[in-house]
XYZ file of C-alpha atoms in Angstrom:
491
model
C 17.521 12.558 -8.379
C 19.163 8.965 -6.996
C 18.212 5.373 -8.764
C 16.372 4.551 -5.176
C 14.450 7.972 -5.571
C 13.922 7.776 -8.721
C 12.607 4.708 -8.847
C 10.598 5.129 -5.670
C 8.797 8.007 -7.602
C 7.270 5.785 -10.487
C 6.324 3.398 -8.242
C 3.927 5.933 -6.605
C 3.471 7.404 -10.624
C 2.997 3.249 -11.717
C 0.636 2.952 -8.750
C -1.949 5.353 -10.508
C -0.676 4.024 -14.039
C -1.481 0.270 -13.210
C -3.798 0.521 -10.410
C -5.818 3.137 -11.237
C -8.566 1.372 -11.151
C -7.835 -0.955 -8.047
C -7.823 2.404 -6.631
C -10.452 3.375 -8.258
C -13.185 0.481 -7.142
C -12.262 0.167 -2.816
C -13.365 4.103 -3.559
C -16.423 3.761 -5.154
C -17.336 0.003 -3.665
C -19.067 0.973 -0.893
C -21.267 3.296 -1.878
C -21.597 0.662 -5.475
C -22.817 -2.264 -3.287
C -25.648 0.155 -1.410
C -27.073 1.659 -3.926
C -27.095 -1.065 -6.583
C -29.120 -4.789 -5.587
C -26.366 -7.467 -4.972
C -27.439 -8.458 -8.760
C -26.480 -5.205 -10.684
C -23.145 -5.698 -7.899
C -21.708 -8.675 -10.126
C -23.006 -7.081 -13.594
C -21.175 -4.241 -13.165
C -17.795 -6.115 -11.221
C -18.550 -8.575 -14.343
C -18.312 -6.235 -16.911
C -15.306 -5.361 -14.962
C -12.645 -8.379 -15.128
C -13.891 -9.447 -19.088
C -12.108 -5.244 -19.718
C -9.500 -6.143 -17.629
C -8.563 -8.726 -19.560
C -9.072 -6.303 -22.582
C -6.380 -5.538 -20.431
C -3.724 -8.368 -20.270
C -1.970 -6.690 -23.889
C -2.471 -3.490 -22.503
C -0.264 -4.008 -19.970
C 2.062 -5.709 -22.214
C 2.268 -3.400 -24.667
C 3.353 -0.421 -22.463
C 5.849 -2.387 -21.103
C 7.095 -3.397 -24.438
C 7.476 0.620 -24.642
C 8.519 0.740 -21.893
C 11.103 -1.825 -22.698
C 12.357 -0.074 -26.284
C 11.866 3.735 -25.886
C 13.940 2.802 -22.441
C 17.032 1.279 -24.707
C 16.124 3.203 -27.733
C 16.120 6.566 -25.479
C 19.863 4.972 -24.160
C 21.554 4.502 -27.479
C 20.093 7.649 -29.432
C 18.821 5.775 -31.878
C 16.071 7.470 -32.990
C 14.878 5.600 -36.146
C 14.642 3.093 -33.854
C 12.417 4.606 -31.186
C 10.122 5.997 -34.075
C 10.127 2.431 -35.823
C 8.703 0.827 -32.343
C 6.147 3.199 -32.176
C 4.961 3.127 -35.315
C 5.391 -0.629 -34.922
C 3.431 -1.015 -32.516
C 0.458 1.523 -33.194
C -0.575 -1.195 -36.010
C -0.314 -4.135 -33.783
C -2.622 -1.813 -31.917
C -5.163 -1.822 -35.098
C -4.926 -5.062 -35.553
C -5.773 -6.291 -32.403
C -8.547 -3.086 -32.195
C -10.162 -5.380 -34.760
C -9.555 -8.472 -32.544
C -11.531 -7.061 -29.740
C -14.571 -6.313 -32.224
C -15.152 -8.914 -33.742
C -14.868 -11.034 -29.789
C -17.728 -7.881 -28.855
C -20.004 -8.715 -30.833
C -19.389 -12.834 -30.186
C -19.984 -12.328 -26.665
C -23.717 -9.674 -26.222
C -24.994 -12.782 -29.636
C -24.854 -15.044 -26.807
C -24.348 -13.269 -23.573
C -27.169 -14.598 -22.146
C -25.587 -17.830 -22.144
C -22.500 -17.070 -21.184
C -23.673 -15.358 -18.232
C -27.015 -18.021 -17.632
C -27.500 -16.502 -13.419
C -28.102 -12.842 -14.296
C -31.642 -12.462 -14.069
C -33.591 -12.363 -17.044
C -35.186 -8.043 -16.239
C -31.415 -7.093 -16.266
C -29.993 -8.691 -18.625
C -31.251 -6.277 -21.517
C -29.314 -3.421 -19.272
C -26.022 -5.643 -18.595
C -25.577 -6.008 -22.728
C -25.178 -2.407 -22.800
C -23.198 -2.219 -19.796
C -20.481 -4.804 -20.953
C -20.879 -2.806 -24.080
C -19.970 0.289 -22.972
C -16.704 -0.468 -19.812
C -15.340 -3.549 -22.631
C -15.523 -0.732 -25.457
C -13.450 1.857 -23.186
C -10.791 -0.444 -22.425
C -10.002 -1.179 -26.105
C -10.100 1.885 -26.739
C -7.084 2.006 -23.902
C -4.612 0.068 -25.537
C -4.103 3.200 -27.597
C -3.087 4.770 -25.033
C -0.472 2.532 -23.524
C 1.628 4.021 -25.820
C 1.968 6.724 -24.727
C 1.941 4.660 -20.593
C 4.434 2.380 -21.895
C 6.676 5.707 -24.033
C 6.859 7.352 -20.327
C 8.003 4.617 -18.213
C 10.916 4.453 -20.579
C 11.956 7.799 -20.462
C 11.318 7.623 -16.456
C 8.541 9.797 -16.458
C 5.853 8.054 -15.566
C 4.129 11.397 -13.521
C 3.307 12.301 -16.355
C 0.557 9.986 -17.272
C 0.007 9.129 -13.542
C -2.221 12.455 -12.830
C -4.063 12.194 -16.406
C -5.001 8.690 -14.495
C -5.777 10.045 -11.481
C -7.560 13.048 -12.413
C -9.722 10.909 -14.673
C -10.226 8.359 -11.674
C -11.167 11.193 -9.739
C -13.865 12.188 -11.972
C -14.907 8.633 -12.672
C -15.636 7.721 -8.912
C -17.731 10.934 -8.531
C -19.890 9.795 -12.064
C -20.163 7.012 -10.933
C -21.440 7.450 -8.152
C -23.924 10.471 -8.761
C -25.242 7.821 -11.812
C -25.687 4.671 -9.772
C -29.299 6.163 -8.570
C -30.329 5.773 -12.765
C -28.613 1.786 -13.078
C -25.485 0.441 -14.896
C -26.637 1.943 -17.819
C -26.210 5.156 -16.977
C -22.609 4.800 -14.700
C -21.510 2.375 -18.029
C -21.352 5.680 -20.199
C -20.162 8.050 -18.061
C -17.336 5.269 -16.975
C -16.463 5.673 -21.706
C -16.158 8.678 -22.566
C -14.249 9.768 -19.326
C -12.136 6.932 -20.350
C -11.177 8.296 -23.395
C -12.108 11.997 -22.701
C -8.763 10.957 -20.442
C -6.794 8.378 -23.357
C -6.668 11.712 -25.125
C -4.684 13.669 -22.827
C -2.079 11.023 -22.545
C -1.438 11.839 -26.018
C -1.594 15.769 -25.918
C 0.902 15.421 -23.271
C 3.375 12.583 -26.070
C 2.943 15.271 -28.439
C 4.637 17.297 -25.922
C 7.735 15.110 -25.483
C 8.017 14.273 -28.527
C 6.684 15.363 -32.522
C 6.229 11.115 -33.957
C 3.729 10.929 -37.061
C 1.314 8.244 -37.002
C 1.650 5.503 -40.034
C -0.686 2.691 -41.046
C 1.952 -0.192 -42.326
C 5.311 -1.696 -40.712
C 8.013 0.070 -41.460
C 11.650 -2.177 -40.032
C 12.248 -4.993 -38.695
C 9.203 -5.973 -36.566
C 10.707 -9.678 -35.135
C 12.143 -8.421 -31.771
C 8.817 -5.954 -30.494
C 6.946 -8.546 -31.839
C 8.915 -11.594 -30.260
C 9.006 -8.972 -26.746
C 4.882 -7.979 -26.874
C 3.740 -11.686 -28.297
C 5.710 -12.982 -24.540
C 5.134 -10.420 -22.332
C 1.069 -10.878 -23.486
C 0.956 -15.086 -23.318
C 3.187 -13.933 -19.421
C 0.270 -11.625 -19.280
C -2.715 -13.887 -19.710
C -1.463 -16.869 -17.879
C -0.677 -14.710 -15.350
C -5.089 -13.697 -16.086
C -6.043 -17.408 -15.811
C -4.723 -17.358 -12.506
C -6.216 -13.856 -11.106
C -8.304 -13.495 -13.416
C -10.311 -15.606 -14.126
C -11.841 -16.556 -10.186
C -14.868 -14.035 -10.437
C -15.581 -15.849 -14.434
C -15.664 -19.881 -12.130
C -17.629 -18.214 -9.770
C -20.241 -16.110 -11.292
C -20.560 -20.050 -12.785
C -20.583 -21.913 -9.254
C -20.997 -19.830 -7.084
C -23.128 -16.707 -8.434
C -24.957 -16.070 -4.556
C -21.559 -14.973 -2.532
C -19.693 -13.739 -6.316
C -21.062 -10.296 -4.056
C -18.408 -10.361 -1.079
C -15.633 -12.158 -2.931
C -15.219 -9.467 -5.511
C -15.415 -6.990 -3.018
C -12.228 -9.376 -1.464
C -10.704 -9.505 -4.140
C -11.173 -5.629 -5.072
C -8.700 -4.781 -1.170
C -6.434 -7.722 -2.348
C -6.097 -6.540 -6.213
C -4.976 -3.767 -4.715
C -2.331 -4.917 -2.133
C -1.020 -7.120 -4.312
C -0.454 -4.498 -6.903
C 1.206 -2.231 -4.473
C 4.140 -4.678 -4.719
C 4.003 -4.976 -8.555
C 3.927 -1.786 -8.873
C 7.677 -0.703 -7.459
C 8.170 -4.161 -9.389
C 7.544 -2.037 -12.816
C 10.278 0.240 -12.805
C 13.105 -1.463 -11.960
C 12.562 -3.020 -16.249
C 14.384 -0.078 -16.069
C 17.638 -0.405 -14.225
C 18.809 -3.444 -15.059
C 18.726 -2.949 -19.162
C 20.688 -0.093 -18.410
C 22.955 -2.895 -15.534
C 23.280 -5.556 -18.400
C 24.255 -2.311 -21.031
C 27.043 -2.056 -18.590
C 26.956 -5.947 -17.521
C 27.004 -6.100 -14.664
C 25.108 -9.072 -14.013
C 25.515 -9.608 -10.122
C 24.461 -5.980 -9.850
C 21.360 -7.617 -11.332
C 22.104 -10.731 -9.230
C 22.326 -7.831 -5.419
C 19.406 -6.146 -6.663
C 17.041 -9.269 -7.873
C 17.503 -11.177 -4.637
C 17.067 -8.910 -2.442
C 13.854 -7.370 -3.875
C 13.080 -10.697 -3.092
C 13.945 -11.494 0.369
C 12.064 -7.922 0.887
C 8.920 -9.187 -0.797
C 8.658 -11.922 0.974
C 9.713 -10.231 4.272
C 6.630 -8.244 4.063
C 4.467 -10.720 2.422
C 4.776 -12.358 6.319
C 4.354 -9.033 8.288
C 1.726 -7.815 6.526
C -0.728 -10.241 6.942
C -0.037 -10.652 10.397
C -1.080 -7.942 10.503
C -4.156 -8.658 8.774
C -4.877 -11.530 10.210
C -6.404 -8.991 13.549
C -7.163 -5.966 11.447
C -8.913 -7.328 8.424
C -12.325 -7.924 9.965
C -12.252 -4.953 11.707
C -11.358 -2.904 8.237
C -13.331 -4.590 5.434
C -16.800 -3.541 8.290
C -15.149 -0.154 8.242
C -15.449 -0.667 3.846
C -17.957 -1.901 3.625
C -20.791 -1.963 6.184
C -21.185 -4.861 9.220
C -22.503 -7.810 7.171
C -20.721 -7.436 3.770
C -17.476 -7.036 5.838
C -18.402 -10.379 8.088
C -18.654 -12.225 4.752
C -15.517 -10.859 2.387
C -13.757 -11.542 5.157
C -13.875 -15.185 4.743
C -11.980 -15.060 2.258
C -9.893 -12.082 2.769
C -6.689 -13.479 4.627
C -6.464 -16.567 1.854
C -6.857 -14.787 -1.364
C -4.237 -11.762 0.224
C -2.161 -15.152 0.735
C -2.830 -17.292 -2.448
C -1.780 -13.593 -4.171
C 0.955 -11.823 -2.483
C 2.941 -15.599 -2.445
C 3.559 -15.123 -6.455
C 4.806 -11.751 -5.812
C 7.464 -12.939 -4.295
C 8.956 -14.115 -7.687
C 8.021 -10.854 -9.799
C 11.364 -9.033 -9.384
C 12.760 -12.538 -10.937
C 10.347 -12.362 -14.257
C 10.714 -8.067 -14.820
C 14.983 -9.490 -16.066
C 13.940 -12.210 -17.558
C 11.541 -9.185 -19.812
C 15.086 -6.516 -19.239
C 16.327 -9.843 -21.122
C 13.552 -9.844 -23.612
C 14.086 -13.217 -22.342
C 10.174 -14.118 -21.366
C 9.178 -15.746 -24.248
C 12.302 -18.530 -22.863
C 9.891 -19.618 -20.094
C 6.229 -18.909 -21.569
C 5.602 -22.212 -20.781
C 6.070 -21.733 -16.616
C 3.306 -19.732 -16.528
C 1.993 -21.379 -19.024
C 1.079 -24.651 -16.927
C 0.657 -22.549 -13.998
C -2.134 -20.773 -15.683
C -3.585 -24.143 -16.682
C -3.667 -25.238 -13.972
C -4.455 -23.120 -11.517
C -7.539 -22.815 -13.630
C -8.272 -25.973 -13.807
C -8.060 -25.979 -10.199
C -10.226 -23.689 -9.795
C -13.418 -25.460 -11.552
C -12.822 -28.240 -8.843
C -12.491 -26.947 -6.212
C -14.425 -23.749 -5.740
C -17.748 -26.940 -7.797
C -16.221 -28.549 -4.344
C -15.853 -25.269 -1.456
C -17.308 -22.658 -3.135
C -15.830 -19.214 -3.245
C -12.854 -19.506 -0.886
C -11.150 -22.677 -3.833
C -10.006 -20.063 -5.411
C -7.924 -19.211 -2.228
C -6.542 -23.337 -2.580
C -6.631 -23.551 -5.863
C -4.359 -20.092 -6.279
C -1.819 -21.453 -3.471
C -1.340 -24.964 -4.607
C -0.680 -23.946 -8.437
C 1.904 -20.954 -6.956
C 3.336 -23.639 -5.492
C 4.693 -25.402 -8.052
C 5.715 -22.955 -10.100
C 7.619 -21.226 -7.709
C 9.616 -24.493 -6.967
C 10.104 -25.465 -10.934
C 11.840 -21.046 -10.850
C 13.144 -21.362 -8.036
C 15.362 -24.018 -10.063
C 15.807 -22.165 -12.837
C 17.139 -19.668 -11.667
C 19.293 -21.211 -9.292
C 21.994 -22.403 -12.344
C 22.246 -18.680 -13.253
C 23.078 -17.010 -10.676
C 26.489 -15.239 -10.447
C 26.172 -14.060 -7.179
C 28.118 -16.111 -4.939
C 26.411 -17.468 -2.222
C 23.230 -16.326 -2.669
C 21.232 -19.848 -3.906
C 19.931 -20.831 -0.220
C 18.931 -16.986 -0.232
C 16.825 -17.779 -3.530
C 15.243 -20.649 -2.263
C 14.832 -18.798 1.837
C 12.306 -16.718 -0.208
C 11.659 -18.760 -3.120
C 9.669 -21.256 -0.439
C 10.321 -20.761 3.462
C 9.241 -18.148 3.878
C 5.619 -18.756 1.368
C 5.414 -22.180 2.937
C 5.702 -19.912 6.240
C 2.836 -17.418 5.363
C 0.146 -19.920 4.181
C 0.235 -21.671 7.576
C 0.856 -18.201 9.367
C -3.047 -17.808 8.254
C -3.749 -20.855 8.507
C -2.581 -21.459 11.883
C -4.505 -18.554 12.355
C -7.540 -19.312 11.087
C -7.410 -22.669 12.974
C -5.463 -22.960 16.361
C -6.390 -18.983 17.460
C -9.108 -20.233 20.142
C -7.039 -22.791 21.377
C -3.809 -21.757 21.030
C -4.337 -18.075 21.595
C -1.867 -16.795 23.276
C 1.405 -18.786 22.240
C 0.803 -18.364 18.260
C 0.791 -13.967 19.343
C 4.248 -14.511 20.617
C 5.082 -17.022 17.884
C 4.652 -13.747 15.447
C 5.515 -11.423 17.864
C 9.299 -12.581 18.060
C 8.942 -14.161 14.039
C 7.258 -10.040 13.309
C 10.243 -8.438 14.558
C 13.830 -10.891 12.543
C 11.371 -9.730 9.723
C 11.629 -6.248 10.612
C 15.564 -6.099 11.291
C 16.512 -8.020 7.936
C 13.839 -6.087 5.801
C 15.876 -4.019 6.313
C 18.954 -4.964 5.503
C 17.622 -5.789 1.681
C 15.682 -3.276 1.832
C 19.872 -0.736 2.009
C 21.096 -4.002 -0.680
C 18.661 -2.844 -2.748
C 19.337 1.667 -3.032
C 23.273 0.543 -2.847
C 22.046 -1.479 -6.789
C 19.572 1.342 -7.885
C 21.925 3.897 -7.019
C 24.057 2.302 -9.247
C 22.901 3.295 -11.833
C 22.498 6.835 -11.465
C 25.717 6.686 -12.994
C 24.993 4.841 -15.511
C 22.645 7.549 -17.317
């Protein structure tokens, strides 16, 4: 199998592994918002988002295991591989205890933290929170197996299990929705735990590994790598995950419609992210072969592809988002969700342009060196979110994310321009990291503000810009395919 085809296969599997809950949300949201009350739907969304906060550590862990598995398998270092698996297992045990403590604190002060939840559903909200949060905490152990199969580039193994479990969860949750929040949370917990067990059994088919208590060998490298990714992911959560909590405090009445818009946005952005994560393994191989120019070619070409794809997607979304959302969740719900959707889509998608550069740093184990950048962006976004949601309502999340994204993308542009070894690529770097994101923001703003008065002229400009983007998109896709196919010869 060619390197490019292998990437496509692993990217598809990564969509299922990394964004199965988003996919699930798209499928069951139309049912839940009609079966549950709006307050219950909001509570369910809060429970899932709290679980996603736990998955910050899980995602960091599976990338960590994937990276070191790829490295040690390439070097045929069996002892190094065994120590990494065992040490990460022990790290998870400590995290498990920590999150049990966090869960206890949240449940004790639940009424104060989520003061807008009606008193008549506060008990079932607490129990649902306990079950959903616990399922994500248990899921941290499954990241060992997901990461392992990422590392050996067999992502589809755990993806198959995730796909089956998400289908079952979707059916069970919709069936139990008439019985209330506790019933659907219990079904969600049990099916997830069963899926984790099947992942473990698949791991045992490929590896005969005995999990031991206590750290083995040097742990500095894995702690730095995992710690750096965790800080990075925590910062990303302050950007992409904190919105539901902020809106639940300052604009609770509009939370259901914000959640619907974010569910669809996360699915779109998740597709882009699923393409990015598997490039860690090709970059690791290119680094081992000391082919830095090929790494830069891959990163720049992917960034250009993303910026062009997002530009095309936003232009199309301006026209089709409303009917799609109305078809998805009904006329009134779709119309209310659409008032947030396109601004949120722009806000969260433009940040994906710099994701290939981030994966380059992860592959080189250098993410800790720039951990302060995403932390700064996350804190800035969090503070702006509070300020702008208070002033503009839920759409303030989109405004804050756009502003903080532009700041950090400028910072990354300057940093990467000093590191790049590929000749005559600095202009492409700035074009993809800065110029195209500004054009994307301008596109949705012009459509929203000027569409009625200058509709024909705006449509013509967007049409010709989209045709040009398609031409360049094909060109950069060919470059990415060429670089990835080089990795097949490396191993």
